[in-house]
Coordinates of N, CA and C in Angstrom, one line a residue:
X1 N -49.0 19.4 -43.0 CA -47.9 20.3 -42.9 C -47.0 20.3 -44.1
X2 N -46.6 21.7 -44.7 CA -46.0 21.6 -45.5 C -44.3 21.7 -45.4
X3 N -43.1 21.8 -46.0 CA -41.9 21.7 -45.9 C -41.6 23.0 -45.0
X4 N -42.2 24.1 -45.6 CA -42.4 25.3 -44.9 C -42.4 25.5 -43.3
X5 N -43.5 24.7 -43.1 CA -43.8 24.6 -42.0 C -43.4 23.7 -41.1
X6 N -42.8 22.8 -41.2 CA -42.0 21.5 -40.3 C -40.3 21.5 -41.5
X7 N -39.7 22.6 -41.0 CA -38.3 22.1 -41.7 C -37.5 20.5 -41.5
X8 N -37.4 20.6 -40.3 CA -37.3 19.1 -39.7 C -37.3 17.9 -40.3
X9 N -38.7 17.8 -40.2 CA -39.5 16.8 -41.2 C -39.2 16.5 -42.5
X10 N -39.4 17.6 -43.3 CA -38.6 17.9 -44.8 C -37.3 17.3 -44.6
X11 N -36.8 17.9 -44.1 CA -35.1 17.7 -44.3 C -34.7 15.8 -43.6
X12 N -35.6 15.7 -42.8 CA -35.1 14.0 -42.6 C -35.9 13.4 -43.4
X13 N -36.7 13.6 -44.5 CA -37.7 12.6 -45.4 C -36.8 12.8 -46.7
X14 N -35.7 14.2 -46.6 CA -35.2 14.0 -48.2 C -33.6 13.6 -47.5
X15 N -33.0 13.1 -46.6 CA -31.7 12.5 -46.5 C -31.9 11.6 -46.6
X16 N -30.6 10.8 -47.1 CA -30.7 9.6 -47.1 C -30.8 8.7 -45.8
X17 N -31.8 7.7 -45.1 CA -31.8 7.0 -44.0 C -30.6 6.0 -43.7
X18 N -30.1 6.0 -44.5 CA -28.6 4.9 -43.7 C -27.6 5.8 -43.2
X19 N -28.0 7.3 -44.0 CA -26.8 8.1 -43.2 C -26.8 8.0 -41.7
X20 N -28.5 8.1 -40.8 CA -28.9 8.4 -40.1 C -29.0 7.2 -39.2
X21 N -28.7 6.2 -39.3 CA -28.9 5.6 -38.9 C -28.1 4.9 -37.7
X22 N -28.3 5.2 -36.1 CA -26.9 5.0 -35.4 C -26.4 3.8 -35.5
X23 N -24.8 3.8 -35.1 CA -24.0 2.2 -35.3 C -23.1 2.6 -34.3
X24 N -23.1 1.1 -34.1 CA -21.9 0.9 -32.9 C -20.5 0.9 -33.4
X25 N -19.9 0.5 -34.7 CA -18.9 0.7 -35.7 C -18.7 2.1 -35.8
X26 N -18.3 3.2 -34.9 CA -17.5 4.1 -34.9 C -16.3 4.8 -35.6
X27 N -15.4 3.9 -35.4 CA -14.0 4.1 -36.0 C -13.9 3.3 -37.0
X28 N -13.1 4.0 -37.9 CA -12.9 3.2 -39.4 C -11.6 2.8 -39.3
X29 N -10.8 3.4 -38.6 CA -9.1 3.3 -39.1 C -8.6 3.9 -37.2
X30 N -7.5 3.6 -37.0 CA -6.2 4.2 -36.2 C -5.2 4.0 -37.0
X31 N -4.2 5.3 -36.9 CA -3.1 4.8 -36.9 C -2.4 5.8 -36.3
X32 N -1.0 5.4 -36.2 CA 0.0 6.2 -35.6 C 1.4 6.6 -37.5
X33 N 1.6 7.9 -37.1 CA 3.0 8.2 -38.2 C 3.9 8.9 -37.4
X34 N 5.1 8.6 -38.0 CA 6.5 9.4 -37.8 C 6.4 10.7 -38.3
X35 N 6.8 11.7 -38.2 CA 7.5 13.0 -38.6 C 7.5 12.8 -40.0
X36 N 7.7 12.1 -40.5 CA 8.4 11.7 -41.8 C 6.9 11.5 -42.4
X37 N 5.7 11.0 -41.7 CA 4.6 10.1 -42.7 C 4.7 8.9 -43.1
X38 N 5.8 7.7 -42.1 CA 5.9 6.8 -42.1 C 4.9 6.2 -41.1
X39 N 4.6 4.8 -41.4 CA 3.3 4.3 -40.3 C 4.1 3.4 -39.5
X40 N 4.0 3.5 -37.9 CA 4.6 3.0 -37.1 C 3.2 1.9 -36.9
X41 N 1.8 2.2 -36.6 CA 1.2 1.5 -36.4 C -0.2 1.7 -37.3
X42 N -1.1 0.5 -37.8 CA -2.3 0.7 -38.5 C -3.2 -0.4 -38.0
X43 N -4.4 0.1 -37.5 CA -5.6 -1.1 -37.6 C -6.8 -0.5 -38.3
X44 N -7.1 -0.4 -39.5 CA -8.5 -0.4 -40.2 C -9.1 -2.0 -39.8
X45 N -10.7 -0.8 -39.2 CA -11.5 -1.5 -39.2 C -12.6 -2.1 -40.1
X46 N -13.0 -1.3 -41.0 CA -13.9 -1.4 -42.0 C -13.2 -2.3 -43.0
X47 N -13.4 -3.5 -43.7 CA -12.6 -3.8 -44.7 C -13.2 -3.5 -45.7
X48 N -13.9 -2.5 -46.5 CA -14.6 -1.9 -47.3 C -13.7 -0.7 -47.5
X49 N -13.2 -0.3 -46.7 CA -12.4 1.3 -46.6 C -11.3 0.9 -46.5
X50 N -10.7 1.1 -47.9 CA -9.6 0.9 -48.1 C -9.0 -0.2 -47.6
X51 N -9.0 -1.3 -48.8 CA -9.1 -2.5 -48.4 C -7.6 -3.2 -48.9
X52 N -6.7 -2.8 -49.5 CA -5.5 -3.1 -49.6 C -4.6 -1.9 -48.7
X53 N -3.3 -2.6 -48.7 CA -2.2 -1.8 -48.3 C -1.7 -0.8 -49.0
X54 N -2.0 -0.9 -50.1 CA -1.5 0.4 -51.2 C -2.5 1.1 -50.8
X55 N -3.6 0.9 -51.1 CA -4.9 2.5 -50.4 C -4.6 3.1 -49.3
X56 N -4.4 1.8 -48.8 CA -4.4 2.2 -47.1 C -2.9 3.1 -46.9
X57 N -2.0 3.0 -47.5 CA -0.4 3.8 -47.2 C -0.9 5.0 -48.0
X58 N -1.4 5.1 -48.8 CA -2.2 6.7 -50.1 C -3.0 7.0 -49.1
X59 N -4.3 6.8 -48.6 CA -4.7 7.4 -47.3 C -4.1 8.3 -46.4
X60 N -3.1 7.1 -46.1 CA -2.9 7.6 -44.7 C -1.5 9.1 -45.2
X61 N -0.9 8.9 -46.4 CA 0.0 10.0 -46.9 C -0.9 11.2 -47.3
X62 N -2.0 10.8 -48.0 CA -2.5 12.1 -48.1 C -3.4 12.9 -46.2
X63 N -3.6 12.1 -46.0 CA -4.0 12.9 -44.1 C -2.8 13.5 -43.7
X64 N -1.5 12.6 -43.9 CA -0.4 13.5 -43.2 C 0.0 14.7 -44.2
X65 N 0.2 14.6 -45.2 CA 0.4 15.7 -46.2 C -1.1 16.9 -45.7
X66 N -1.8 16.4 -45.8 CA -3.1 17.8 -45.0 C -2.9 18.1 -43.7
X67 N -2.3 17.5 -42.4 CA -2.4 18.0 -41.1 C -1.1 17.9 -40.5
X68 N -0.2 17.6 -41.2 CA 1.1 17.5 -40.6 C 1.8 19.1 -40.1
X69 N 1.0 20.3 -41.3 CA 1.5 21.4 -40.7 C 0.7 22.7 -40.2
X70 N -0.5 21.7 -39.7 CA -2.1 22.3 -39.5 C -2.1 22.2 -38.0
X71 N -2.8 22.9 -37.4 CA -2.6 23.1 -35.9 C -4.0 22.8 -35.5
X72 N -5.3 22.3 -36.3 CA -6.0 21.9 -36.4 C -6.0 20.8 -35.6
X73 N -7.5 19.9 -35.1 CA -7.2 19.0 -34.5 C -8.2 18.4 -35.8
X74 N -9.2 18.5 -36.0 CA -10.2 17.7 -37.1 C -9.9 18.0 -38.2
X75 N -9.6 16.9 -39.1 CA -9.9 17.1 -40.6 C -11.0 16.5 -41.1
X76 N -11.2 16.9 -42.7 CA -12.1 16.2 -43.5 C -11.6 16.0 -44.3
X77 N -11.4 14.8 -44.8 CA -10.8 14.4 -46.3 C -11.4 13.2 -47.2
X78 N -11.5 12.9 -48.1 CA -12.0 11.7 -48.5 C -13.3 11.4 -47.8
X79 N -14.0 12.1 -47.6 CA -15.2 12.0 -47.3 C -15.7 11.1 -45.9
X80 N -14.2 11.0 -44.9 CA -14.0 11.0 -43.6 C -13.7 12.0 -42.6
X81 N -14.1 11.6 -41.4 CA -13.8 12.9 -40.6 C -12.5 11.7 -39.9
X82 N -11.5 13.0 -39.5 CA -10.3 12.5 -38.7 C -9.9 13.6 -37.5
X83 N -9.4 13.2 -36.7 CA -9.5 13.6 -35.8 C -7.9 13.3 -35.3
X84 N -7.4 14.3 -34.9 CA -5.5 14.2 -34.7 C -4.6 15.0 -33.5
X85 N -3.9 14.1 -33.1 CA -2.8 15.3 -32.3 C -1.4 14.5 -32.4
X86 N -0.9 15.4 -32.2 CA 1.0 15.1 -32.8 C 1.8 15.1 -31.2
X87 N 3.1 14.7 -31.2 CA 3.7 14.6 -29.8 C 5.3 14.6 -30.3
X88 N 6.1 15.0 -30.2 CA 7.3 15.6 -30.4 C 7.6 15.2 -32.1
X89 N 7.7 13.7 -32.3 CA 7.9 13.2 -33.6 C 6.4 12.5 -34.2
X90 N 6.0 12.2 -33.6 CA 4.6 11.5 -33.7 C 3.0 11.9 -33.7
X91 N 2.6 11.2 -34.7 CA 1.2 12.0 -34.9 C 0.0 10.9 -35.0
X92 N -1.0 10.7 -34.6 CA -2.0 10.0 -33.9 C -3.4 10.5 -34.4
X93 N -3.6 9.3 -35.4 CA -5.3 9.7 -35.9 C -6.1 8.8 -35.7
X94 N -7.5 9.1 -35.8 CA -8.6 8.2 -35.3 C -9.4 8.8 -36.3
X95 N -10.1 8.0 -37.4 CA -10.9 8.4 -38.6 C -12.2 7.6 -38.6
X96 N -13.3 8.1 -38.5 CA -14.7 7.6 -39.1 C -15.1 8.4 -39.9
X97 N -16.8 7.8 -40.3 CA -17.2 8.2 -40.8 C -17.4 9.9 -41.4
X98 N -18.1 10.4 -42.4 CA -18.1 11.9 -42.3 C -18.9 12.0 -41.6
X99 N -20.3 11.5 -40.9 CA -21.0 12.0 -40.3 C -21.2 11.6 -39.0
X100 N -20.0 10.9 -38.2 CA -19.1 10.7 -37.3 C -19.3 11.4 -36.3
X101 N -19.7 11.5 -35.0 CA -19.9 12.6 -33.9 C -18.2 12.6 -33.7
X102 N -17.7 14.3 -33.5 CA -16.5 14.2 -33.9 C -15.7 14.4 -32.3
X103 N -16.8 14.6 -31.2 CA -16.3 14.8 -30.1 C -16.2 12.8 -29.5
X104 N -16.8 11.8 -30.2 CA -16.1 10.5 -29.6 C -15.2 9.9 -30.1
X105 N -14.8 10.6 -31.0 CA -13.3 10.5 -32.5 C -12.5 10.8 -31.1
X106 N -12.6 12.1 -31.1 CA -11.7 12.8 -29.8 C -11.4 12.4 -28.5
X107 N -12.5 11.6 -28.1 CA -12.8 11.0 -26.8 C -11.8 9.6 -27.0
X108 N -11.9 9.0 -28.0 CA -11.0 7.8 -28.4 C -9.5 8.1 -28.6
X109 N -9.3 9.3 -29.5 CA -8.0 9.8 -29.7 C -7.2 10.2 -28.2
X110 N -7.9 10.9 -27.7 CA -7.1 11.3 -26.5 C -7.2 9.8 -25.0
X111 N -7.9 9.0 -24.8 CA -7.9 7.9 -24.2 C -6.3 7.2 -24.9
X112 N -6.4 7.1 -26.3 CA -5.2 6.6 -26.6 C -4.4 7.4 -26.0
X113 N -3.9 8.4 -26.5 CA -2.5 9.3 -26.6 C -2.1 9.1 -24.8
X114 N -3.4 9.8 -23.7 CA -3.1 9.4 -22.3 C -2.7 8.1 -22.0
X115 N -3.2 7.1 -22.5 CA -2.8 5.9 -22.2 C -1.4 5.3 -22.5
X116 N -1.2 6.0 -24.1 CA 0.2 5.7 -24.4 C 1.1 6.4 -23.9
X117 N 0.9 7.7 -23.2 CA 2.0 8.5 -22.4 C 2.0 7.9 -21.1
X118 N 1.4 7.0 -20.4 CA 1.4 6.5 -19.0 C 2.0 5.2 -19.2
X119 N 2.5 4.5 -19.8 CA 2.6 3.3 -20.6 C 4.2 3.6 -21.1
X120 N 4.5 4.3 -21.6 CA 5.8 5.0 -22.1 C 6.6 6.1 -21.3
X121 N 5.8 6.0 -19.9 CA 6.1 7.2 -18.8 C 6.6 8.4 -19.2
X122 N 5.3 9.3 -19.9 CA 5.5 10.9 -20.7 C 6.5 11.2 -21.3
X123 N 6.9 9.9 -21.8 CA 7.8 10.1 -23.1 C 7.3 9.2 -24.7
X124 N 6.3 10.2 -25.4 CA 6.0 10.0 -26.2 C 6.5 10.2 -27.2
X125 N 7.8 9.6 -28.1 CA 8.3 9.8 -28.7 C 8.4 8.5 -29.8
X126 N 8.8 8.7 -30.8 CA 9.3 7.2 -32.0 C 9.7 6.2 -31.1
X127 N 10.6 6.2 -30.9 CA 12.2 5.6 -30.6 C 10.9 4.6 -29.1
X128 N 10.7 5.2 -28.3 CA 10.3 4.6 -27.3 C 9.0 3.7 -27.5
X129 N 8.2 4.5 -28.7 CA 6.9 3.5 -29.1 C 7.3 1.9 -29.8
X130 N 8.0 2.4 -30.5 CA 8.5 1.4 -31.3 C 9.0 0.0 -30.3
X131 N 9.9 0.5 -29.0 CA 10.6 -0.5 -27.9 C 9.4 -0.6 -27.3
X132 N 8.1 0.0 -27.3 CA 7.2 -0.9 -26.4 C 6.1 -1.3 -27.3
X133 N 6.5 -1.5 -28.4 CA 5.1 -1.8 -29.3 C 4.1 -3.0 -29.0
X134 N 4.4 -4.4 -27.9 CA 3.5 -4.8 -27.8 C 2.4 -4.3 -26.8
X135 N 2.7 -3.5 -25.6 CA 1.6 -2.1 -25.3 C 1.0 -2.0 -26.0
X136 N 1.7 -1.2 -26.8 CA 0.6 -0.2 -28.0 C -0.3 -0.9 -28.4
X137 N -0.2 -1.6 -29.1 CA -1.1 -2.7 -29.5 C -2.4 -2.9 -28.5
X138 N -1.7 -3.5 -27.2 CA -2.7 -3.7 -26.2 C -3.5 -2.7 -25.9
X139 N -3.0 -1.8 -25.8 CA -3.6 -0.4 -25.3 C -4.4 -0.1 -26.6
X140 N -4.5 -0.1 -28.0 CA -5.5 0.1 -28.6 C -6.6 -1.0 -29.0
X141 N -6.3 -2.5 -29.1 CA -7.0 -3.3 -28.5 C -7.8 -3.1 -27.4
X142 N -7.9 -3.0 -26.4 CA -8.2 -2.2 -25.1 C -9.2 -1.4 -25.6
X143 N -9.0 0.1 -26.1 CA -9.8 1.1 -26.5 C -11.0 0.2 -27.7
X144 N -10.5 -0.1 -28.9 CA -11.2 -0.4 -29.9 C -11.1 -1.5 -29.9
X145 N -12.2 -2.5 -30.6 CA -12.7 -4.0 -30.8 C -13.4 -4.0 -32.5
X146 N -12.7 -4.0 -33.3 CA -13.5 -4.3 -34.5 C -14.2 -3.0 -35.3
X147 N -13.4 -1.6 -34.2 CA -14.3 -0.4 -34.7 C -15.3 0.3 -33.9
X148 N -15.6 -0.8 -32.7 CA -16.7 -0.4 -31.9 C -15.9 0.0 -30.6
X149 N -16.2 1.6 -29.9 CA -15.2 2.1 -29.0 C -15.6 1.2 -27.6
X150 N -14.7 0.1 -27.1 CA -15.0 -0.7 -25.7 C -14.5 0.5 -24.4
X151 N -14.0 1.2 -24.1 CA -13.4 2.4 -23.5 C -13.1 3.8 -24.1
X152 N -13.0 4.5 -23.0 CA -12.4 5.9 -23.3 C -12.0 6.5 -22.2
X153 N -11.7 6.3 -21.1 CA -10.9 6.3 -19.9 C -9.8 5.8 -19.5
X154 N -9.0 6.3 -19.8 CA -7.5 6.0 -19.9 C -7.1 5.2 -18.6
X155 N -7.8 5.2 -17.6 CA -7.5 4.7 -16.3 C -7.7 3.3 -16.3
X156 N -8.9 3.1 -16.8 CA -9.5 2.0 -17.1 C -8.8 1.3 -18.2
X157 N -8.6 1.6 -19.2 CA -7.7 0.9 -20.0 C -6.1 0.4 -19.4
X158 N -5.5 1.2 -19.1 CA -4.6 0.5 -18.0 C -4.5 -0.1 -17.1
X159 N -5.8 0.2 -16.1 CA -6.3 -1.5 -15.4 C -6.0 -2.3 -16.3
X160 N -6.6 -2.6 -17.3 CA -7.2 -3.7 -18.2 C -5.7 -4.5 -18.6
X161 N -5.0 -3.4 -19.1 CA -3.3 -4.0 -19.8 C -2.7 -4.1 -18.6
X162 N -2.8 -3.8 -17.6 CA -1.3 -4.3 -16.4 C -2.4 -5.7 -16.2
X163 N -3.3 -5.8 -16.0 CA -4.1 -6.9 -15.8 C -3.8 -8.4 -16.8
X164 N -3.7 -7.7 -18.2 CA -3.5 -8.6 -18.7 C -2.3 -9.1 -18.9
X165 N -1.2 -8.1 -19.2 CA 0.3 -8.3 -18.4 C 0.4 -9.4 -17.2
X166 N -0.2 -9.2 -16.2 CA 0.5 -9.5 -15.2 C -0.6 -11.2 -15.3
X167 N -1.7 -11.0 -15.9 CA -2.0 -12.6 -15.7 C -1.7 -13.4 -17.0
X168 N -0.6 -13.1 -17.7 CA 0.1 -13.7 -18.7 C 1.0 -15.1 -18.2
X169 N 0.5 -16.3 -18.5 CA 1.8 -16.9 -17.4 C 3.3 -17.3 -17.9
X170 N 2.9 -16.3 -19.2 CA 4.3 -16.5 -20.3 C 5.1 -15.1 -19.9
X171 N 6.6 -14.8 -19.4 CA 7.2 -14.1 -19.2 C 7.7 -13.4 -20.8
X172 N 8.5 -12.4 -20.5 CA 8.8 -11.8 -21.4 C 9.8 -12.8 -22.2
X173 N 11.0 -13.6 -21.4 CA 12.3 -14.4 -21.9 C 11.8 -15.7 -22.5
X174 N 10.1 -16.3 -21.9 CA 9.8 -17.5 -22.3 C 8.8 -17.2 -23.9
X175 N 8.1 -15.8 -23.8 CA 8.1 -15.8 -25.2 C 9.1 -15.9 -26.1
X176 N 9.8 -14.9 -25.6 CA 11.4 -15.2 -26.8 C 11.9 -16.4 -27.1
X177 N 11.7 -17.0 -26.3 CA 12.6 -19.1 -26.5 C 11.2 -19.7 -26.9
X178 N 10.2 -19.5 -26.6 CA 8.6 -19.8 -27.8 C 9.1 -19.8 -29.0
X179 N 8.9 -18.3 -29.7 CA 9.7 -18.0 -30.6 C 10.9 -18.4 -31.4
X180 N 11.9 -18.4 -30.6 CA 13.1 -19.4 -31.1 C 13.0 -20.6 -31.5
X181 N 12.3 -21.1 -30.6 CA 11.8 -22.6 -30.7 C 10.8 -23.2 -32.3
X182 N 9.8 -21.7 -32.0 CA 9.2 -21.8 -33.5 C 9.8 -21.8 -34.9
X183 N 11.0 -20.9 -34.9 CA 11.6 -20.7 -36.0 C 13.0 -21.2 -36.5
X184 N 13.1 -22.1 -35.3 CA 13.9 -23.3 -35.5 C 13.3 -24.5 -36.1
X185 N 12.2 -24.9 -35.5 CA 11.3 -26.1 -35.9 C 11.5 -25.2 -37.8
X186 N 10.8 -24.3 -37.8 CA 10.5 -23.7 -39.9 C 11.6 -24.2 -40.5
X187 N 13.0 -23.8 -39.9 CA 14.1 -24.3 -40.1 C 14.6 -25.5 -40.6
X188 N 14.2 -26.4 -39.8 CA 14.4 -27.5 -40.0 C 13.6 -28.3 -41.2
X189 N 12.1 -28.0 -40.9 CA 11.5 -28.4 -41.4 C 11.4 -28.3 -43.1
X190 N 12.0 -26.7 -43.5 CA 12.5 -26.7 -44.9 C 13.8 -27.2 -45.5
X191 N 14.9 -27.4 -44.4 CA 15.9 -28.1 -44.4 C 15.6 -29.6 -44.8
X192 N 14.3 -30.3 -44.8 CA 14.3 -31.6 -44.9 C 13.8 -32.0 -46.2

């Protein structure tokens, strides 16, 4: 058979095979920005992609400078697909690869955003993410592990965080005097 005759064939013998190749490493990056294009929250996963904090803040400025006044949900930039939605002051991306199936970008992005609106009780705003940020955290912990999507059912992810909430046997007051306790002992100890 010639190219003519099996397009198919042709076209998977002249791509490159690692493009093609499936992975469980999904997501390269989350993060969450302000109105402004400030980062409330970041986890890159890839340490190859953008592997300092100065890339990684030029990144994530140039995504918001492209979709901040785009009504779009997918971008492409830098040779990533991103995938976004915004919520009064806040804007929410999930970026992989370019050749990325862009509907489990979506499937991750929106597990978050539900999760973080049930968690924040449908008040998805700055001011409130910020007062609950060890959630957030949990709740994308929860979703993503290293890159690789562990969830996408919002329901189930919140099992998982009130679960781990509630079998914490450190309260909210006894972390804080943890804490104190820690940064008293630093205290001291450069005091001597």
């Amino acid at each position: 058979m010639t190219a003519q005759t099996c397009p198919r064939q042709h076209r998977n013998s002249t791509m490159d095979s690692g493009a093609l190749e499936p992975s469980l490493y999904t997501v390269k990056a989350v993060f969450i920005l302000d109105n402004d294009g400030n980062r409330l929250l970041s986890k890159y996963y890839d340490p190859e992609f953008y592997p300092s904090m100065k890339e990684q803040r030029s990144f994530e400025k140039n995504v918001f400078n492209k979709t901040h006044k785009a009504d779009n949900e997918i971008a492409f930039l830098e040779g990533m697909t991103i995938v976004y939605k915004s919520s009064i002051d806040l804007f929410f991306y999930v970026v992989g690869s370019a050749q990325e199936n862009e509907l489990m970008l979506m499937a991750v992005l929106n597990c978050l955003f539900e999760s973080l609106s049930q968690i924040l009780r449908k008040n998805v705003e700055r001011r409130c993410l910020l007062d609950n940020m060890d959630g957030v955290f949990l709740v994308v912990d929860e979703i993503i592990d290293g890159g690789v999507i562990l969830e996408s059912d919002p329901q189930q992810v919140l099992e998982k965080v009130n679960y781990r909430a509630d079998d914490n046997p450190l309260s909210e007051q006894s972390v804080a005097q943890v804490l104190q306790s820690a940064k008293d002992q630093i205290k001291w100890s450069i005091l001597k």
